[in-house]
Amino acid sequence: MSIKQVRAPMPGTFYRSSGPDQPPFKADGDTVTSADTIGLIEVMKTFHTVAAGVDGKALRFLVDNEDPVMAGQVIAEVDE
Amino acid sequence: MTIRSLLIANRGEIAVRIIKAAKALGIRTVQVHSAADADMLAVKLADEAIDIGPPAAKKSYLSIPAVINAAKRAGVDAIHPGYGFLSENGDFADAVEAAGMIFIGPKGDAIRLLGDKVAAREVAKKAGVPTVPGSDGRVDGIVAARKVAETTGFPIMIKAAAGGGGRGIRIANNMAELESQFPMASAEALAAFGDGGLYLEKVISRARHVEVQILGDGENVVHCYERECSLQRRRQKVWEEAQAFLLPARVREKLCASAVALAREVKYRGAGTVEYLYDDETQDFYFIEVNTRIQVEHPVTEMITGIDLVQEMIRVAGGARLSVTQNDIVPRGHAIECRINAEDATRDFMPAPGQIGRLSIPEGEGIRFDTMLYAGYSIPPFYDSLLGKLIVWAETRDACLDRLKGALQQLEIGGVPTTVPLHLALAGDDSVRRGAFHTRFLEAWLEAEFSRQLQSKSEVA
């Protein structure tokens, strides 16, 4: 079984849900398809969706909600 | 003056601006910063710097305890909030006073009163300032909303009572839209501002955004004339001028007097701005809101009046009377400010943080650049995209536009895309030169004129 990585497309603040009172887009252990949104990145007060970009089982987040992220930083891993 | 030391509870270009004003007054400066801002220019310029928390603004610049603790640690006399962040937070102003320090701005009560859009409208009415036709205060539900709309007509704006800065606004073009949007607007207002209260205002189409700069010392109030801020994108100002050059003298006099009357009503202390919509055709103006802080566009007023607004607000906060009377304030020439953002105008204004390479700033008579930049600086992604403001002054508006074009051509910011190309296009645009614009001009112009220019450039390239 190989592990695929999901990287932040841009620097900013990572959010796991669309709002403070909303459920997370994905939970640890969820399966994902490439087009699934797994989070948002806020960069300079604008919000951009982050797609998984890979298909797989058992998603694992490596950063917490509201953590700062750098462009290219691995934010999650997915088991194939 | 009782203020000998000052903490700056802000970042970016306005922090730099405040430090310069404080230094000119011989005041010691203490700059707070988040972990992401340790390298910012204001930190380098201040006498002392204090780390107040993580990059997220709510854990640093928006944290009242973090800022107050830093101020106590540094033993400062006063705190300047700049704009944004805690600048219009009445509870913060109270907390600063409760901690035995001076808040550079109005009293907490005045901030709360004028910050509540509905209450501010009431103050305006009391002072005899015309308001946009709409609801008398908060609207209690869809039945009441329908009644208001029947009187004012469409389109009508549904606005959050606790909103501001263009946030929390929806437009309904007919009764069906009003009925569907009203409950959603209330839910959104509740989620965004913790207050689902709404009010209604008629949309003044083809209006100009004109605002009056006021200064008060708690007793006396003067105005420093008005600014024209109609060029906006997504309800955010992009380009500002002083004065509003097409305003008839009679209207200007009434407008400025009404702003002073409103500020007197609340015994205003500090620098503030009364914002209006102005209808060119009917020559009517309507009160929109009061900003109880220094504004991004304050330099254009400084350029035409020669008054240092930030120094003045520090002085009056320290207990001094206003250093100028109304008769001393005589506007001269014309000034334009361009907001230079780290945004890619060719890619729908996508924000683009990054490292500044070469930096070349234009100099010369009538040219001012308020900025947070230095060569080698890395712009963090956590805050807004404003890098600096190019302000140009000349005897006439035409001469000012010409000088602005030259200054923009000389301004070189390497490493990140900026909105300089947008401003160059605006400075060369015929409608802008004629002053033939209104608050909804820029977005249509971007879609048609600006994208045509980008297209032809990419074809040449």
Coordinates of C-alpha atoms in Angstrom, one line a residue, chain B:
Chain B
M1 CA 1.0 66.6 26.3
T2 CA 0.6 63.6 28.6
I3 CA 1.6 61.0 26.0
R4 CA 5.3 60.2 26.2
S5 CA 5.1 56.6 24.9
L6 CA 2.8 54.9 22.5
L7 CA 2.0 51.3 21.6
I8 CA 0.9 50.6 18.0
A9 CA -1.7 47.9 17.9
N10 CA -1.6 47.3 14.2
R11 CA 0.8 46.3 11.4
G12 CA 1.7 47.1 7.8
E13 CA 1.9 50.6 6.3
I14 CA -0.4 52.2 8.9
A15 CA 1.9 51.1 11.7
V16 CA 4.9 52.7 9.9
R17 CA 2.8 55.9 9.4
I18 CA 1.9 56.1 13.1
I19 CA 5.5 55.5 14.2
K20 CA 6.6 58.4 12.0
A21 CA 4.0 60.7 13.5
A22 CA 4.9 59.7 17.0
K23 CA 8.6 60.2 16.4
A24 CA 7.9 63.7 15.0
L25 CA 6.1 64.4 18.3
G26 CA 9.1 63.1 20.3
I27 CA 7.1 60.0 21.6
R28 CA 8.7 56.7 22.3
T29 CA 7.2 53.9 20.2
V30 CA 6.4 50.2 21.0
Q31 CA 5.3 48.0 18.1
V32 CA 3.4 44.8 18.7
H33 CA 3.6 42.0 16.1
S34 CA 2.5 38.5 15.4
A35 CA 4.9 35.6 14.9
A36 CA 4.5 36.1 11.2
D37 CA 5.4 39.8 11.4
A38 CA 8.7 39.8 13.2
D39 CA 10.5 41.1 10.1
M40 CA 8.1 43.9 9.3
L41 CA 9.3 47.5 8.8
A42 CA 7.4 48.9 11.7
V43 CA 9.2 46.5 14.1
K44 CA 12.5 47.7 12.7
L45 CA 11.5 51.4 13.1
A46 CA 10.0 51.3 16.6
D47 CA 12.0 51.8 19.8
E48 CA 10.8 48.5 21.1
A49 CA 8.9 45.5 19.7
I50 CA 6.8 42.8 21.4
D51 CA 5.6 39.5 20.0
I52 CA 1.9 39.1 20.9
G53 CA 1.0 35.7 19.4
P54 CA 0.5 33.4 16.5
P55 CA -0.1 34.6 12.8
A56 CA -3.9 34.3 13.0
A57 CA -5.1 37.8 13.7
K58 CA -7.7 36.7 16.2
K59 CA -4.9 35.3 18.3
S60 CA -2.7 38.4 18.0
Y61 CA -3.8 41.7 16.6
L62 CA -7.5 41.0 17.5
S63 CA -6.8 39.7 20.9
I64 CA -7.6 42.4 23.5
P65 CA -5.8 40.7 26.4
A66 CA -2.7 40.1 24.3
V67 CA -2.5 43.8 23.3
I68 CA -3.3 45.1 26.8
N69 CA -0.7 42.8 28.4
A70 CA 2.0 44.0 26.0
A71 CA 1.1 47.6 26.7
K72 CA 1.3 47.1 30.4
R73 CA 4.6 45.2 30.1
A74 CA 6.0 48.1 28.0
G75 CA 4.7 50.7 30.4
V76 CA 3.2 52.9 27.6
D77 CA 0.9 55.9 28.1
A78 CA -1.3 55.3 25.1
I79 CA -2.3 52.9 22.4
H80 CA -3.0 53.7 18.7
P81 CA -5.2 51.2 17.0
G82 CA -4.6 52.3 13.4
Y83 CA -7.4 51.1 11.0
G84 CA -9.1 47.6 10.9
F85 CA -8.4 45.1 13.7
L86 CA -9.4 46.7 17.0
S87 CA -9.7 50.3 15.8
E88 CA -13.5 50.4 16.0
N89 CA -14.0 48.1 18.9
G90 CA -15.6 50.1 21.8
D91 CA -14.8 47.3 24.3
F92 CA -11.1 47.6 23.4
A93 CA -11.2 51.4 23.9
D94 CA -12.8 50.8 27.3
A95 CA -10.2 48.1 28.2
V96 CA -7.3 50.5 27.3
E97 CA -8.8 53.1 29.7
A98 CA -9.6 50.5 32.4
A99 CA -5.9 49.6 32.3
G100 CA -5.0 53.2 33.0
M101 CA -3.9 54.1 29.5
I102 CA -5.1 56.5 26.7
F103 CA -6.9 55.1 23.7
I104 CA -6.1 57.2 20.6
G105 CA -9.6 57.7 19.3
P106 CA -13.1 58.4 20.5
K107 CA -14.6 57.0 23.7
G108 CA -15.9 53.4 23.7
D109 CA -19.5 54.7 23.9
A110 CA -19.1 56.9 20.9
I111 CA -17.5 54.0 18.9
R112 CA -20.4 51.7 19.8
L113 CA -23.0 54.3 19.0
L114 CA -21.6 55.3 15.7
G115 CA -20.6 51.6 14.9
D116 CA -24.2 50.5 15.1
K117 CA -25.5 51.5 11.7
V118 CA -29.1 51.9 12.8
A119 CA -28.1 54.0 15.9
A120 CA -25.7 56.1 13.7
R121 CA -28.6 56.9 11.3
E122 CA -30.6 58.1 14.3
V123 CA -27.8 60.4 15.4
A124 CA -27.5 61.7 11.8
K125 CA -31.2 62.4 11.7
K126 CA -31.0 64.2 15.0
A127 CA -28.2 66.4 13.7
G128 CA -30.3 67.2 10.6
V129 CA -28.1 65.1 8.2
P130 CA -30.1 63.6 5.3
T131 CA -30.2 59.8 5.3
V132 CA -30.9 57.4 2.5
P133 CA -34.6 56.6 2.2
G134 CA -35.3 53.3 4.0
S135 CA -36.4 51.7 7.2
D136 CA -36.7 53.6 10.4
G137 CA -34.1 51.5 12.2
R138 CA -34.2 47.8 12.4
V139 CA -36.8 45.9 10.4
D140 CA -38.7 43.4 12.5
G141 CA -39.5 40.9 9.8
I142 CA -40.6 40.3 6.3
V143 CA -44.0 42.0 6.7
A144 CA -42.4 45.2 7.9
A145 CA -39.7 44.9 5.2
R146 CA -42.4 44.7 2.5
K147 CA -44.0 47.9 3.7
V148 CA -40.7 49.8 3.6
A149 CA -40.0 48.5 0.1
E150 CA -43.5 49.6 -1.1
T151 CA -42.6 53.2 -0.1
T152 CA -39.0 53.4 -1.3
G153 CA -39.2 51.3 -4.4
F154 CA -36.6 48.9 -5.9
P155 CA -33.7 48.1 -6.0
I156 CA -33.3 48.1 -2.3
M157 CA -30.4 47.1 -0.1
I158 CA -30.7 44.7 2.8
K159 CA -28.0 45.6 5.3
A160 CA -26.8 44.0 8.5
A161 CA -27.2 46.4 11.4
A162 CA -23.8 45.3 12.8
G163 CA -22.1 45.1 9.4
G164 CA -19.5 47.4 7.8
G165 CA -16.8 47.7 5.2
G166 CA -19.2 46.5 2.5
R167 CA -19.9 43.2 4.3
G168 CA -23.4 42.0 5.0
I169 CA -25.1 43.6 2.1
R170 CA -27.6 42.1 -0.3
I171 CA -29.6 43.8 -3.1
A172 CA -33.2 43.0 -4.0
N173 CA -34.6 44.1 -7.3
N174 CA -38.2 43.2 -6.7
M175 CA -40.6 42.0 -4.0
A176 CA -39.9 38.3 -4.7
E177 CA -36.2 38.8 -4.3
L178 CA -36.8 40.7 -1.1
E179 CA -38.8 37.9 0.3
S180 CA -36.3 35.2 -0.5
Q181 CA -33.2 37.2 0.5
F182 CA -34.4 38.7 3.7
P183 CA -34.3 35.6 5.9
M184 CA -31.0 34.5 4.4
A185 CA -29.5 37.9 5.0
S186 CA -30.6 37.7 8.7
A187 CA -29.0 34.3 9.1
E188 CA -25.8 35.5 7.5
A189 CA -25.7 38.6 9.7
L190 CA -26.2 36.4 12.7
A191 CA -23.3 34.1 11.7
A192 CA -21.0 36.9 10.7
F193 CA -21.6 39.5 13.3
G194 CA -23.5 37.7 16.1
D195 CA -26.5 39.9 15.4
G196 CA -29.2 39.0 12.9
G197 CA -30.6 42.6 12.9
L198 CA -31.3 44.1 9.4
Y199 CA -32.3 47.4 8.0
L200 CA -33.3 48.5 4.5
E201 CA -32.0 51.3 2.3
K202 CA -32.9 52.4 -1.2
V203 CA -30.2 51.9 -3.7
I204 CA -29.0 55.2 -5.1
S205 CA -27.8 54.1 -8.5
R206 CA -25.0 56.1 -10.2
A207 CA -24.1 57.6 -6.9
R208 CA -20.7 58.9 -5.9
H209 CA -19.1 58.0 -2.6
V210 CA -18.1 61.3 -1.0
E211 CA -16.8 61.5 2.6
V212 CA -15.8 64.3 5.0
Q213 CA -12.8 64.2 7.2
I214 CA -13.5 65.5 10.7
L215 CA -11.3 66.2 13.7
G216 CA -12.6 66.8 17.2
D217 CA -11.1 67.3 20.6
G218 CA -14.3 66.4 22.6
E219 CA -15.5 70.0 22.5
N220 CA -14.6 71.6 19.2
V221 CA -15.0 69.9 15.8
V222 CA -13.6 71.0 12.4
H223 CA -13.8 69.4 9.0
C224 CA -10.8 69.0 6.7
Y225 CA -13.0 69.0 3.6
E226 CA -14.0 66.0 1.6
R227 CA -12.7 63.1 -0.5
E228 CA -14.1 61.4 -3.6
C229 CA -13.9 57.6 -3.2
S230 CA -16.2 56.3 -5.9
L231 CA -13.7 54.0 -7.6
Q232 CA -14.3 50.7 -5.8
R233 CA -14.0 47.0 -6.4
R234 CA -16.2 44.7 -4.4
R235 CA -17.2 47.7 -2.3
Q236 CA -13.5 48.2 -1.4
K237 CA -11.9 51.6 -2.3
V238 CA -9.2 51.4 -4.9
W239 CA -8.4 55.0 -5.7
E240 CA -9.2 58.1 -3.7
E241 CA -9.1 61.9 -4.4
A242 CA -9.3 65.1 -2.5
Q243 CA -11.3 67.2 -3.0
A244 CA -14.4 65.8 -4.6
F245 CA -13.7 68.0 -7.7
L246 CA -17.2 67.9 -9.3
L247 CA -19.0 69.0 -6.1
P248 CA -20.7 72.4 -6.5
A249 CA -19.4 74.8 -3.8
R250 CA -22.9 75.2 -2.3
V251 CA -23.2 71.4 -1.9
R252 CA -19.7 71.1 -0.5
E253 CA -20.5 73.7 2.2
K254 CA -23.7 71.9 3.3
L255 CA -22.0 68.5 3.2
C256 CA -19.1 69.5 5.4
A257 CA -21.3 71.5 7.8
S258 CA -23.5 68.4 8.2
A259 CA -20.5 66.2 9.1
V260 CA -19.4 68.7 11.7
A261 CA -23.0 68.9 13.1
L262 CA -23.1 65.1 13.4
A263 CA -19.7 64.9 15.2
R264 CA -20.7 67.7 17.6
E265 CA -23.8 65.7 18.5
V266 CA -21.6 63.0 20.1
K267 CA -18.8 65.4 21.3
Y268 CA -16.4 63.6 19.0
R269 CA -12.7 63.2 19.9
G270 CA -10.1 62.2 17.4
A271 CA -10.0 61.8 13.6
G272 CA -13.1 60.4 12.0
T273 CA -14.9 60.2 8.6
V274 CA -18.6 60.8 7.8
E275 CA -19.4 58.9 4.6
Y276 CA -22.1 59.9 2.1
L277 CA -23.6 58.9 -1.2
Y278 CA -23.9 61.9 -3.5
D279 CA -26.4 61.9 -6.4
D280 CA -24.9 64.0 -9.3
E281 CA -28.2 64.6 -11.0
T282 CA -30.3 65.8 -8.0
Q283 CA -27.3 67.2 -6.1
D284 CA -28.7 65.4 -3.0
F285 CA -26.4 63.7 -0.5
Y286 CA -27.2 61.1 2.0
F287 CA -25.5 59.9 5.1
I288 CA -24.2 56.3 5.1
E289 CA -21.9 55.7 8.1
V290 CA -19.2 57.1 10.3
N291 CA -15.8 55.6 10.6
T292 CA -14.4 56.3 14.0
R293 CA -10.8 55.9 13.1
I294 CA -8.0 57.1 10.9
Q295 CA -8.7 55.8 7.3
V296 CA -6.5 54.3 4.6
E297 CA -7.1 57.3 2.4
H298 CA -6.3 60.0 5.0
P299 CA -3.1 61.1 3.1
V300 CA -5.0 62.8 0.3
T301 CA -6.6 65.1 2.9
E302 CA -3.2 65.8 4.4
M303 CA -1.7 66.7 1.0
I304 CA -4.4 69.3 0.3
T305 CA -4.7 70.8 3.8
G306 CA -1.1 70.4 5.2
I307 CA -2.5 69.0 8.4
D308 CA -0.9 65.8 9.9
L309 CA -4.0 64.0 10.9
V310 CA -2.2 61.3 12.8
Q311 CA -0.2 63.7 14.9
E312 CA -3.4 65.7 15.5
M313 CA -5.3 62.6 16.8
I314 CA -2.4 61.8 19.1
R315 CA -2.3 65.4 20.5
V316 CA -6.1 65.6 21.2
A317 CA -6.0 62.1 22.8
G318 CA -3.3 63.5 25.1
G319 CA -5.7 66.2 26.2
A320 CA -4.7 69.1 23.9
R321 CA -7.3 71.3 22.1
L322 CA -7.3 71.1 18.3
S323 CA -4.3 73.0 17.0
V324 CA -6.4 74.4 14.1
T325 CA -9.6 76.3 13.7
Q326 CA -11.9 76.0 10.7
N327 CA -10.6 79.2 9.2
D328 CA -7.0 77.9 9.3
I329 CA -8.0 75.0 7.0
V330 CA -7.7 76.1 3.4
P331 CA -7.5 73.3 0.8
R332 CA -4.9 73.8 -1.9
G333 CA -4.5 71.9 -5.2
H334 CA -5.6 68.3 -5.8
A335 CA -4.4 64.9 -4.5
I336 CA -4.9 61.3 -5.6
E337 CA -4.1 58.1 -3.8
C338 CA -3.7 54.7 -5.4
R339 CA -3.8 51.6 -3.2
I340 CA -1.0 49.3 -4.3
N341 CA -1.9 45.7 -3.5
A342 CA -0.1 42.4 -3.9
E343 CA -2.7 41.2 -6.4
D344 CA -2.5 39.9 -9.9
A345 CA -4.7 42.1 -12.0
T346 CA -4.4 39.7 -14.9
R347 CA -5.8 36.8 -12.9
D348 CA -8.9 38.3 -11.3
F349 CA -6.9 40.1 -8.6
M350 CA -5.7 36.9 -7.1
P351 CA -3.7 37.8 -4.0
A352 CA 0.0 37.0 -4.3
P353 CA 2.2 37.0 -1.2
G354 CA 5.9 36.6 -1.7
Q355 CA 9.3 38.1 -1.4
I356 CA 10.0 41.6 -2.5
G357 CA 13.0 41.8 -4.9
R358 CA 14.1 45.1 -6.3
L359 CA 12.3 48.2 -4.9
S360 CA 12.4 51.5 -6.5
I361 CA 10.2 54.3 -5.1
P362 CA 9.5 57.5 -7.0
E363 CA 10.5 60.8 -5.4
G364 CA 9.9 64.4 -6.2
E365 CA 7.6 67.3 -5.5
G366 CA 4.1 66.3 -4.6
I367 CA 4.9 62.6 -4.5
R368 CA 4.5 60.5 -1.3
F369 CA 4.6 56.7 -0.9
D370 CA 3.3 55.3 2.4
T371 CA 4.5 51.7 2.6
M372 CA 5.5 48.7 4.6
L373 CA 7.9 47.4 2.0
Y374 CA 11.7 47.1 1.9
A375 CA 13.8 45.1 -0.5
G376 CA 14.1 41.5 0.7
Y377 CA 10.9 41.6 2.8
S378 CA 8.6 38.6 2.6
I379 CA 4.9 39.5 2.6
P380 CA 3.1 37.1 4.8
P381 CA -0.2 35.5 3.5
F382 CA -2.2 36.0 6.7
Y383 CA -3.3 39.7 6.4
D384 CA -4.6 41.9 3.7
S385 CA -2.8 42.6 0.4
L386 CA -2.2 46.3 0.8
L387 CA 1.5 47.0 0.2
G388 CA 1.5 50.7 0.1
K389 CA -0.2 53.9 -1.1
L390 CA 1.1 56.1 -3.8
I391 CA -0.2 59.7 -3.1
V392 CA 0.4 62.4 -5.7
W393 CA -0.4 66.1 -5.3
A394 CA -0.4 69.0 -7.9
E395 CA -2.0 72.4 -8.3
T396 CA -4.8 71.1 -10.6
R397 CA -6.4 67.7 -11.1
D398 CA -5.1 67.4 -14.7
A399 CA -1.6 68.1 -13.5
C400 CA -2.1 65.6 -10.7
L401 CA -3.1 62.9 -13.1
D402 CA -0.1 63.6 -15.3
R403 CA 2.3 63.5 -12.3
L404 CA 0.6 60.3 -11.1
K405 CA 1.2 58.6 -14.4
G406 CA 4.9 59.4 -14.2
A407 CA 5.2 58.3 -10.6
L408 CA 3.4 55.0 -11.3
Q409 CA 5.8 54.4 -14.2
Q410 CA 8.8 54.9 -11.9
L411 CA 7.4 52.8 -9.1
E412 CA 9.1 49.4 -9.3
I413 CA 8.1 46.5 -6.9
G414 CA 9.9 43.4 -7.9
G415 CA 9.0 39.8 -6.9
V416 CA 5.2 39.9 -6.7
P417 CA 2.5 41.0 -9.0
T418 CA 0.9 44.3 -8.0
T419 CA -2.1 46.5 -8.9
V420 CA 0.3 49.1 -10.5
P421 CA -0.9 48.2 -14.0
L422 CA -4.5 48.8 -13.0
H423 CA -3.7 52.3 -11.7
L424 CA -1.7 53.1 -14.8
A425 CA -4.7 52.2 -16.9
L426 CA -7.0 54.3 -14.7
A427 CA -4.6 57.3 -14.8
G428 CA -4.7 57.1 -18.6
D429 CA -8.4 56.6 -18.9
D430 CA -10.6 59.3 -20.5
S431 CA -13.6 58.7 -18.2
V432 CA -11.4 58.9 -15.2
R433 CA -9.9 62.2 -16.4
R434 CA -13.3 63.6 -17.1
G435 CA -14.5 62.5 -13.6
A436 CA -17.3 60.5 -15.3
F437 CA -17.5 57.7 -12.8
H438 CA -19.6 56.5 -9.9
T439 CA -19.5 53.7 -7.3
R440 CA -20.4 51.0 -9.8
F441 CA -18.1 52.3 -12.6
L442 CA -15.0 50.3 -11.8
E443 CA -16.3 46.8 -12.0
A444 CA -17.9 47.3 -15.4
W445 CA -14.8 49.1 -16.6
L446 CA -12.6 46.2 -15.4
E447 CA -14.7 43.7 -17.3
A448 CA -14.8 45.8 -20.5
E449 CA -12.0 48.3 -20.9
F450 CA -9.3 46.8 -18.7
S451 CA -9.7 43.3 -20.0
R452 CA -9.5 44.6 -23.5
Q453 CA -6.3 46.4 -22.7
L454 CA -4.9 43.2 -21.1
Q455 CA -5.9 41.2 -24.1
S456 CA -4.2 43.5 -26.6
K457 CA -1.0 43.5 -24.4
S458 CA -0.9 39.7 -24.3
E459 CA -1.3 39.6 -28.1
V460 CA 1.6 42.0 -28.6
A461 CA 3.7 39.9 -26.2

